[in-house]
Amino acid sequence: MWFRVDPRSPTPVYRQVVEGVKEAVAKGVLASGERMPSVRELAARMTLNHNTVARAYQELVREGVIEVVQGRGAFVSPRPPPLDRERRVAALLAALRPVVREARYLEMEDEEVVDLVRRALADWRQGRGGEGA
Amino acid sequence: MWFRVDPRSPTPVYRQVVEGVKEAVAKGVLASGERMPSVRELAARMTLNHNTVARAYQELVREGVIEVVQGRGAFVSPRPPPLDRERRVAALLAALRPVVREARYLEMEDEEVVDLVRRALADWRQGRGGEGA
Amino acid sequence: MWFRVDPRSPTPVYRQVVEGVKEAVAKGVLASGERMPSVRELAARMTLNHNTVARAYQELVREGVIEVVQGRGAFVSPRPPPLDRERRVAALLAALRPVVREARYLEMEDEEVVDLVRRALADWRQGRGGEGA
Amino acid sequence: MWFRVDPRSPTPVYRQVVEGVKEAVAKGVLASGERMPSVRELAARMTLNHNTVARAYQELVREGVIEVVQGRGAFVSPRPPPLDRERRVAALLAALRPVVREARYLEMEDEEVVDLVRRALADWRQGRGGEGA
DNA sequence: GTGGTCTAGACCACC
DNA sequence: GTGGTCTAGACCACC
């Protein structure tokens, strides 16, 4: 599969599936319009409960990552339209809050934080951004 | 109080208290060595149960943010020693992963992400980093 | 159960549960990977509150003794990796301090102390290491 | 003073005083029959509450480490008679239990544990066994 | 069914 | 007065 799931992680399994799929899309492993495996197929392949995978798919639909066509299966969505994107950028900004808070607690300089971000971006590119939640 | 708590948030209330206190320390609202309100007083002021606050204090002790003196109360710690800091920087890097993942999913350029981070850092400085958990 | 708990002991009950479980693992009563009784089941069997047992389990997770799998229960961990072990040896050394102090107060010779330790190790092997906290 | 006390330690202050005095006796800093400072004097010198020191003295009497002579003050006891000693050796053996338990959990060999004990004994002799509880 | 969290209220050791 | 622990009972997310 394009990602792994750790049942011992504190992040719910269904959430890990959601993130795993998004990551696969981000990395181009799953292309726009590509057909997703069925809920039961993915569940079988990853030895997960199909209810768990179903819930993940629901969430992915809600987040606009995939689309379900009646009786024909699920497909990777085209990239979200600009408006939606704005909302996501806002979400990203919100996601940065705990990071900034911790950085401030550690009395890090702005540039130190920025350097760390660049490093995180580079890590990802080198494929080292592979697992975990 | 220096922070708010949302009982309907998925993050547990005691965790929100932990983050709230760390944020207060980061912002200088709580100074090194300053006396914390007693567990019961904070609980009363925030209309939480004393057990919930006690758990938060224990977590804060474990994270080195506060220190408890026998029957006298809790006090804000002096800043964590540099060694401890290293471990925290690593934690910060880990905290950046989901952010990077989302950014990649949004097909943002590195510099776009960096700009967003700079904005988040600036927002904080302007005191707009005030609420949420 | 594989251990007993003394509600009047100065060591908190939840701590006694932690030690009891570690002892069971050390003795092989609980094998690596084995499923732990559920929090509520153990609580019922020991006539403790489920909260107390839950706290013990959380502590055991933190110490790497058990692992919790989402909605399926807790399991005994594989043995801690060597690195972690180093830290534990240090802890063991620290735990020896009060023993040494008492021995010195009793004016015991080094070899007397060592003999006592050998005896304690043997006692354990003979299963006489069974009770107390 | 012959020892220090850490108010932030989880071990009660009065207990630290007890251990501190025993350690001083063990090290010969306080000799048999020597006069102890009065409760209030020791409290003043260590900036502790006199109630705390009083409690420690009570405990020291109970353990046979010091003796109080009506109106004349407290004195370091002569070393405990052999019978008493036996009881203490038993106590020492009991104190070894948690150490043995942890060692067993770590799957340490007997000789490894013995070596660690020798090291702890040597550490003490080199005066490195000075503080902490 | 499984663990995790929270309130409510009591009790305890320590200072 | 201060933090720590425990029982009782309710509720929740996850699988």
XYZ file of C-alpha atoms (C1' of nucleotides) in Angstrom:
562
model
C 0.000 0.000 0.000
C 1.051 3.684 -0.276
C 1.142 4.151 3.456
C 1.280 2.372 6.748
C -0.908 2.494 9.829
C 0.193 2.040 13.419
C -2.588 0.641 15.593
C -0.613 1.584 18.729
C -0.458 5.251 17.835
C -2.672 7.548 19.866
C -4.055 9.048 16.635
C -7.135 7.108 15.576
C -6.607 4.593 12.813
C -9.235 6.166 10.566
C -7.379 9.505 10.900
C -4.132 7.802 9.891
C -5.848 6.470 6.792
C -7.091 9.964 5.942
C -3.615 11.420 6.336
C -2.062 8.543 4.475
C -4.265 9.112 1.449
C -3.693 12.858 1.499
C 0.008 12.241 1.674
C -0.156 9.864 -1.291
C -1.971 12.546 -3.282
C 0.529 15.196 -2.195
C 3.357 12.967 -3.339
C 1.721 12.175 -6.670
C 1.410 8.489 -5.852
C -2.310 8.937 -6.334
C -3.138 11.115 -9.330
C -6.151 13.341 -9.855
C -9.094 11.321 -11.140
C -7.477 8.008 -10.309
C -9.746 5.292 -8.999
C -9.457 4.449 -5.310
C -9.655 0.857 -4.118
C -13.044 -0.009 -2.662
C -13.521 0.303 1.066
C -13.528 -3.449 1.518
C -10.543 -3.982 -0.715
C -8.444 -1.412 1.095
C -9.590 -2.804 4.432
C -8.569 -6.317 3.384
C -5.219 -5.226 2.039
C -4.381 -3.318 5.206
C -6.063 -5.778 7.541
C -8.288 -3.105 8.987
C -11.931 -3.224 9.920
C -13.983 -2.059 6.934
C -15.928 0.276 9.202
C -12.685 2.081 9.946
C -11.872 2.499 6.270
C -15.438 3.557 5.501
C -15.191 6.279 8.074
C -11.897 7.444 6.592
C -13.472 7.625 3.121
C -16.365 9.670 4.494
C -13.889 12.077 6.002
C -11.918 12.247 2.754
C -15.091 13.108 0.883
C -15.901 15.781 3.439
C -12.450 17.265 3.010
C -12.815 17.197 -0.749
C -9.922 14.819 -1.298
C -11.949 12.098 -2.987
C -15.349 11.887 -4.627
C -17.727 8.988 -4.609
C -19.713 8.181 -7.762
C -22.817 6.146 -7.087
C -22.087 2.513 -7.584
C -18.919 3.161 -9.539
C -16.475 3.766 -6.755
C -14.350 6.526 -5.284
C -11.982 8.741 -7.248
C -9.260 11.206 -6.343
C -10.648 14.731 -6.731
C -9.130 17.339 -8.944
C -7.250 19.840 -6.810
C -9.528 22.031 -4.717
C -10.687 25.315 -6.297
C -8.961 28.533 -5.128
C -11.736 29.524 -2.770
C -11.583 26.284 -0.901
C -7.881 26.681 -0.882
C -8.127 29.939 0.981
C -10.012 28.205 3.701
C -7.279 25.611 3.856
C -4.528 28.150 4.073
C -6.392 29.560 7.053
C -6.513 26.060 8.515
C -2.796 25.705 7.947
C -2.215 28.966 9.743
C -4.251 27.642 12.644
C -2.231 24.435 12.587
C 0.866 26.529 13.016
C -0.322 27.968 16.332
C 0.837 25.156 18.621
C 4.165 25.129 16.813
C 4.603 28.850 17.325
C 3.527 28.549 20.939
C 6.128 25.897 21.658
C 8.790 27.870 19.809
C 7.984 30.938 21.860
C 8.089 28.915 25.033
C 11.565 27.798 24.012
C 12.513 31.420 23.337
C 13.560 30.616 19.800
C 14.317 33.431 17.388
C 12.073 33.860 14.337
C 14.846 32.819 12.009
C 15.548 29.721 14.041
C 11.942 28.671 13.573
C 12.038 29.464 9.876
C 15.192 27.380 9.502
C 13.486 24.502 11.224
C 10.567 24.811 8.811
C 12.897 24.779 5.844
C 14.492 21.682 7.242
C 11.100 20.027 7.645
C 10.247 20.886 4.037
C 13.554 19.473 2.849
C 13.085 16.330 4.929
C 9.805 15.706 3.214
C 11.294 16.121 -0.235
C 13.927 13.526 0.595
C 11.149 11.098 1.311
C 12.088 11.098 4.939
C 8.613 12.395 5.678
C 7.261 8.904 5.347
C 5.461 7.632 8.440
C 4.151 8.588 11.866
C 1.245 10.768 12.883
C -7.862 33.965 33.584
C -4.994 34.062 31.070
C -6.616 31.523 28.838
C -9.858 29.861 27.936
C -10.917 26.274 27.652
C -13.363 24.708 25.235
C -15.112 21.682 26.748
C -16.265 20.520 23.314
C -12.814 20.505 21.764
C -11.404 17.088 20.921
C -8.287 17.958 22.941
C -8.910 17.029 26.562
C -9.560 19.881 28.953
C -6.552 19.073 31.122
C -4.363 19.282 28.010
C -5.856 22.661 27.166
C -4.926 23.849 30.640
C -1.361 22.613 30.106
C -1.112 24.471 26.807
C -2.739 27.551 28.284
C -0.191 27.737 31.069
C 2.718 27.181 28.698
C 1.364 29.949 26.515
C 1.095 32.279 29.501
C 4.710 31.530 30.354
C 5.779 32.053 26.740
C 4.018 35.408 26.716
C 5.520 36.493 29.987
C 2.117 36.673 31.643
C 3.526 34.204 34.120
C 7.100 34.974 35.111
C 9.814 32.567 36.201
C 9.471 31.744 39.871
C 6.033 33.278 40.126
C 3.492 31.484 42.246
C 0.718 29.664 40.403
C -2.832 29.879 41.650
C -3.643 26.865 43.785
C -5.189 23.893 42.053
C -8.520 24.552 43.682
C -8.480 28.250 43.048
C -7.768 27.824 39.339
C -10.408 25.130 39.176
C -12.970 27.431 40.759
C -12.089 30.371 38.547
C -12.384 28.277 35.406
C -15.317 26.258 36.682
C -13.457 23.028 36.276
C -13.101 20.185 38.673
C -10.032 20.279 40.890
C -9.042 16.833 39.654
C -8.779 18.092 36.112
C -6.560 20.974 37.123
C -4.481 18.724 39.383
C -3.815 16.460 36.438
C -2.752 19.432 34.350
C -0.345 20.557 37.084
C 1.160 17.092 37.280
C 1.707 17.138 33.548
C 3.267 20.593 33.791
C 5.637 19.312 36.458
C 6.580 16.395 34.235
C 7.267 18.794 31.365
C 9.382 20.962 33.635
C 7.152 24.016 33.288
C 6.252 24.322 36.964
C 7.569 22.968 40.254
C 5.563 21.953 43.266
C 6.837 22.793 46.737
C 5.515 20.436 49.381
C 2.593 22.099 51.106
C 3.212 25.549 49.714
C 2.002 25.480 46.172
C 3.220 25.440 42.594
C 5.697 27.854 41.028
C 6.780 28.607 37.480
C 10.153 26.942 36.817
C 13.252 28.692 35.664
C 13.707 28.042 31.949
C 14.579 24.478 30.963
C 18.314 23.779 30.678
C 19.813 23.711 27.144
C 20.011 19.938 27.030
C 16.342 19.565 27.608
C 15.868 22.167 24.943
C 17.452 19.965 22.310
C 14.847 17.338 22.910
C 12.173 19.974 22.567
C 13.508 21.231 19.269
C 13.193 17.680 18.027
C 9.608 17.651 19.246
C 8.979 20.897 17.430
C 10.336 19.406 14.229
C 7.962 16.483 14.650
C 5.084 18.881 15.247
C 5.854 20.450 11.901
C 5.200 17.259 9.946
C 1.414 17.528 9.631
C 1.804 21.167 8.673
C 4.242 20.287 5.919
C 2.016 17.467 4.733
C -0.969 19.757 4.424
C 1.121 22.398 2.679
C 2.352 19.829 0.187
C -1.180 18.659 -0.422
C -2.073 22.274 -1.211
C 0.872 22.405 -3.621
C 2.340 25.376 -1.848
C 5.868 26.479 -2.665
C 8.480 26.394 0.089
C 8.585 30.163 0.256
C 4.818 30.376 0.552
C 4.986 28.131 3.592
C 7.830 30.112 5.080
C 5.859 33.318 4.578
C 2.917 31.769 6.358
C 5.161 30.832 9.251
C 6.522 34.354 9.417
C 2.952 35.591 9.516
C 2.080 33.189 12.323
C 5.101 34.381 14.299
C 4.095 38.002 13.733
C 0.487 37.306 14.678
C 1.631 35.939 17.981
C 3.762 38.968 18.715
C 0.759 41.188 18.107
C -1.049 39.321 20.827
C -3.429 37.854 18.312
C -2.197 34.453 19.333
C -4.618 34.599 22.217
C -7.230 31.878 22.116
C -7.967 28.355 20.855
C -6.411 25.044 21.730
C -4.689 -11.930 40.476
C -0.888 -12.016 40.088
C -0.376 -9.489 42.820
C -1.943 -7.851 45.788
C -2.500 -4.250 46.781
C -2.412 -2.710 50.222
C -4.739 0.286 50.476
C -3.019 1.462 53.675
C 0.474 1.501 52.212
C 2.031 4.940 51.774
C 2.705 4.092 48.118
C -0.384 4.999 46.100
C -2.553 2.148 44.933
C -2.093 2.966 41.261
C 1.688 2.784 41.778
C 1.308 -0.598 43.436
C -0.583 -1.782 40.384
C 2.222 -0.528 38.154
C 4.821 -2.367 40.212
C 2.655 -5.450 40.386
C 2.362 -5.642 36.629
C 6.076 -5.052 36.134
C 6.768 -7.819 38.590
C 4.418 -10.159 36.752
C 6.254 -9.391 33.520
C 9.629 -9.878 35.213
C 8.481 -13.258 36.493
C 7.120 -14.345 33.165
C 3.584 -14.559 34.492
C 2.731 -12.082 31.790
C 4.454 -12.841 28.508
C 5.501 -10.406 25.798
C 2.574 -9.612 23.550
C 0.057 -11.176 25.882
C -3.245 -9.413 26.300
C -3.802 -7.611 29.576
C -7.150 -7.858 31.303
C -9.285 -4.859 30.444
C -9.093 -1.886 32.771
C -12.569 -2.566 34.086
C -12.047 -6.260 34.475
C -8.870 -5.824 36.483
C -10.560 -3.153 38.554
C -13.449 -5.474 39.326
C -11.219 -8.406 40.180
C -9.147 -6.289 42.555
C -12.105 -4.304 43.821
C -10.534 -1.060 42.746
C -12.067 1.784 40.864
C -11.592 1.696 37.112
C -10.033 5.151 37.247
C -7.258 3.898 39.466
C -6.463 1.027 37.143
C -6.703 3.295 34.102
C -4.123 5.567 35.635
C -1.845 2.615 36.283
C -2.189 1.503 32.659
C -1.325 4.974 31.421
C 1.767 4.951 33.568
C 2.688 1.507 32.264
C 2.349 2.803 28.720
C 4.609 5.736 29.541
C 7.174 3.367 31.005
C 6.967 1.203 27.910
C 5.731 -1.867 29.764
C 2.451 -2.199 27.897
C 0.919 -0.850 24.709
C -2.659 0.137 24.100
C -4.300 -0.708 20.799
C -7.169 1.633 19.966
C -10.422 -0.060 20.907
C -8.954 -3.508 21.380
C -7.173 -3.426 24.701
C -3.737 -3.365 26.266
C -0.877 -5.746 25.520
C 2.447 -6.486 27.156
C 5.220 -4.803 25.144
C 8.190 -6.544 23.672
C 11.200 -5.877 25.884
C 12.488 -2.303 25.969
C 15.264 -1.561 23.473
C 18.859 -1.444 24.798
C 19.044 2.343 24.704
C 16.101 2.734 26.994
C 17.727 0.136 29.139
C 20.719 2.338 29.796
C 18.470 4.929 31.317
C 16.921 2.268 33.480
C 20.253 1.027 34.740
C 20.930 4.586 35.846
C 17.594 4.573 37.650
C 18.515 1.316 39.306
C 21.772 2.815 40.509
C 19.827 5.706 41.995
C 17.449 3.281 43.666
C 20.431 1.697 45.373
C 21.384 4.877 47.221
C 19.024 4.564 50.178
C 20.030 0.928 50.509
C 23.700 1.851 50.631
C 23.011 4.630 53.091
C 21.209 2.295 55.447
C 23.955 -0.307 55.086
C 26.570 2.282 55.924
C 24.587 3.388 58.913
C 24.617 -0.223 60.064
C 28.366 -0.306 59.549
C 28.114 -3.278 57.246
C 31.131 -4.340 55.225
C 30.884 -4.211 51.440
C 30.880 -7.980 51.201
C 28.104 -8.241 53.754
C 25.964 -5.995 51.580
C 26.831 -7.934 48.464
C 25.883 -11.167 50.199
C 22.553 -9.671 51.163
C 21.959 -8.676 47.560
C 22.805 -12.198 46.408
C 20.327 -13.479 48.945
C 17.639 -11.078 47.699
C 18.255 -12.233 44.131
C 18.001 -15.853 45.189
C 14.850 -15.210 47.190
C 13.204 -13.822 44.125
C 14.144 -16.824 42.032
C 12.572 -19.096 44.609
C 9.331 -17.250 44.125
C 9.572 -15.877 47.608
C 9.615 -12.439 46.098
C 5.847 -12.600 45.977
C 4.172 -9.928 48.038
C 4.530 -6.428 49.483
C 4.862 -3.060 47.800
C 24.917 22.093 57.962
C 25.860 18.423 57.344
C 23.229 17.963 54.712
C 20.906 19.755 52.354
C 17.173 19.603 51.793
C 15.306 20.091 48.532
C 11.800 21.449 49.073
C 10.882 20.532 45.479
C 11.683 16.883 45.955
C 8.696 14.554 46.131
C 10.110 13.023 49.339
C 8.751 14.929 52.324
C 11.101 17.443 53.868
C 10.941 15.824 57.297
C 11.996 12.523 55.686
C 14.946 14.266 54.047
C 16.008 15.562 57.442
C 15.797 12.050 58.879
C 17.907 10.643 56.077
C 20.316 13.552 56.283
C 20.994 12.934 59.950
C 21.390 9.190 59.449
C 23.806 9.867 56.647
C 25.814 12.235 58.845
C 26.018 9.527 61.495
C 26.972 6.915 58.910
C 29.739 9.186 57.673
C 31.018 9.936 61.146
C 30.192 13.624 60.873
C 27.994 13.126 63.889
C 29.612 10.916 66.525
C 27.941 8.642 69.053
C 26.860 10.618 72.089
C 27.337 13.971 70.408
C 24.779 16.639 71.183
C 22.279 17.503 68.420
C 21.261 21.092 67.781
C 17.853 21.914 69.265
C 14.822 21.604 67.031
C 14.449 25.356 66.769
C 18.132 25.928 66.129
C 18.296 23.385 63.327
C 15.070 24.792 61.885
C 16.511 28.299 61.904
C 19.808 27.252 60.375
C 18.096 25.371 57.575
C 15.208 27.804 57.216
C 12.655 25.105 57.791
C 9.481 25.181 59.804
C 10.246 23.969 63.337
C 7.270 21.631 63.151
C 8.963 19.870 60.276
C 12.204 19.443 62.207
C 10.326 18.338 65.328
C 8.659 15.631 63.338
C 12.000 14.496 61.966
C 13.445 14.277 65.486
C 10.476 12.187 66.616
C 11.108 9.847 63.762
C 14.819 9.687 64.552
C 13.986 8.769 68.127
C 11.609 6.106 66.921
C 14.324 4.664 64.695
C 16.792 4.730 67.580
C 19.169 7.131 65.879
C 18.987 9.819 68.546
C 17.834 9.979 72.140
C 16.153 12.834 73.908
C 17.063 13.578 77.518
C 14.410 15.578 79.332
C 15.250 19.248 79.222
C 18.841 18.638 78.220
C 18.518 18.101 74.536
C 18.953 15.363 71.958
C 22.010 13.171 71.543
C 23.235 10.742 68.920
C 22.605 7.200 70.163
C 25.326 4.630 70.554
C 25.106 2.149 67.712
C 22.058 -0.104 67.948
C 22.493 -3.387 69.863
C 22.868 -6.598 67.802
C 19.248 -7.630 68.187
C 17.956 -4.401 66.809
C 20.476 -4.745 64.073
C 18.963 -7.999 62.957
C 15.654 -6.277 62.497
C 17.392 -3.650 60.420
C 19.110 -6.163 58.220
C 15.673 -7.569 57.538
C 14.499 -4.069 56.655
C 17.464 -3.673 54.326
C 16.558 -6.921 52.646
C 13.038 -5.608 52.169
C 14.426 -2.368 50.755
C 16.238 -4.439 48.189
C 13.026 -5.874 46.774
C 12.111 -3.053 44.381
C 15.708 -2.994 43.195
C 15.665 -6.697 42.494
C 12.292 -6.407 40.808
C 13.517 -3.731 38.436
C 16.711 -5.673 37.748
C 14.678 -8.750 36.920
C 12.420 -6.728 34.668
C 15.533 -5.569 32.845
C 16.703 -9.161 32.584
C 19.997 -8.340 34.249
C 22.293 -11.151 35.303
C 22.991 -11.601 39.022
C 26.585 -10.529 38.589
C 25.553 -7.413 36.740
C 23.413 -6.411 39.698
C 26.193 -7.219 42.131
C 28.590 -5.085 40.114
C 26.143 -2.223 40.213
C 25.920 -2.590 43.983
C 29.690 -2.531 44.305
C 29.721 0.583 42.216
C 27.114 2.206 44.437
C 29.157 1.318 47.510
C 32.285 2.785 45.938
C 30.421 5.924 44.883
C 29.436 6.477 48.473
C 32.996 6.103 49.712
C 34.155 8.714 47.242
C 31.709 11.116 48.785
C 29.695 11.125 45.617
C 26.790 9.762 47.609
C 26.144 13.220 48.954
C 22.670 14.511 48.242
C 19.264 13.608 46.814
C 16.575 11.334 48.133
C -16.293 -3.954 24.358
C -11.958 -0.928 25.044
C -9.469 2.871 27.097
C -9.831 7.981 28.239
C -11.915 11.944 30.463
C -14.625 14.550 33.560
C -17.386 15.998 37.637
C -18.487 15.348 42.495
C -17.178 14.602 46.825
C -14.238 12.552 50.452
C -9.882 11.808 52.679
C -4.858 12.241 53.507
C 0.000 13.840 54.180
C 2.655 17.753 54.476
C 3.871 22.498 55.886
C -4.000 25.923 53.057
C -1.520 22.912 49.393
C -1.257 19.136 46.169
C -2.299 14.010 45.642
C -5.332 10.046 45.627
C -9.418 7.411 45.498
C -14.273 5.913 44.709
C -18.584 6.552 42.194
C -20.856 7.275 38.284
C -21.518 9.356 33.658
C -20.169 10.123 28.953
C -17.308 9.708 24.720
C -14.461 8.162 20.716
C -12.848 4.258 18.564
C -13.028 -0.472 16.686
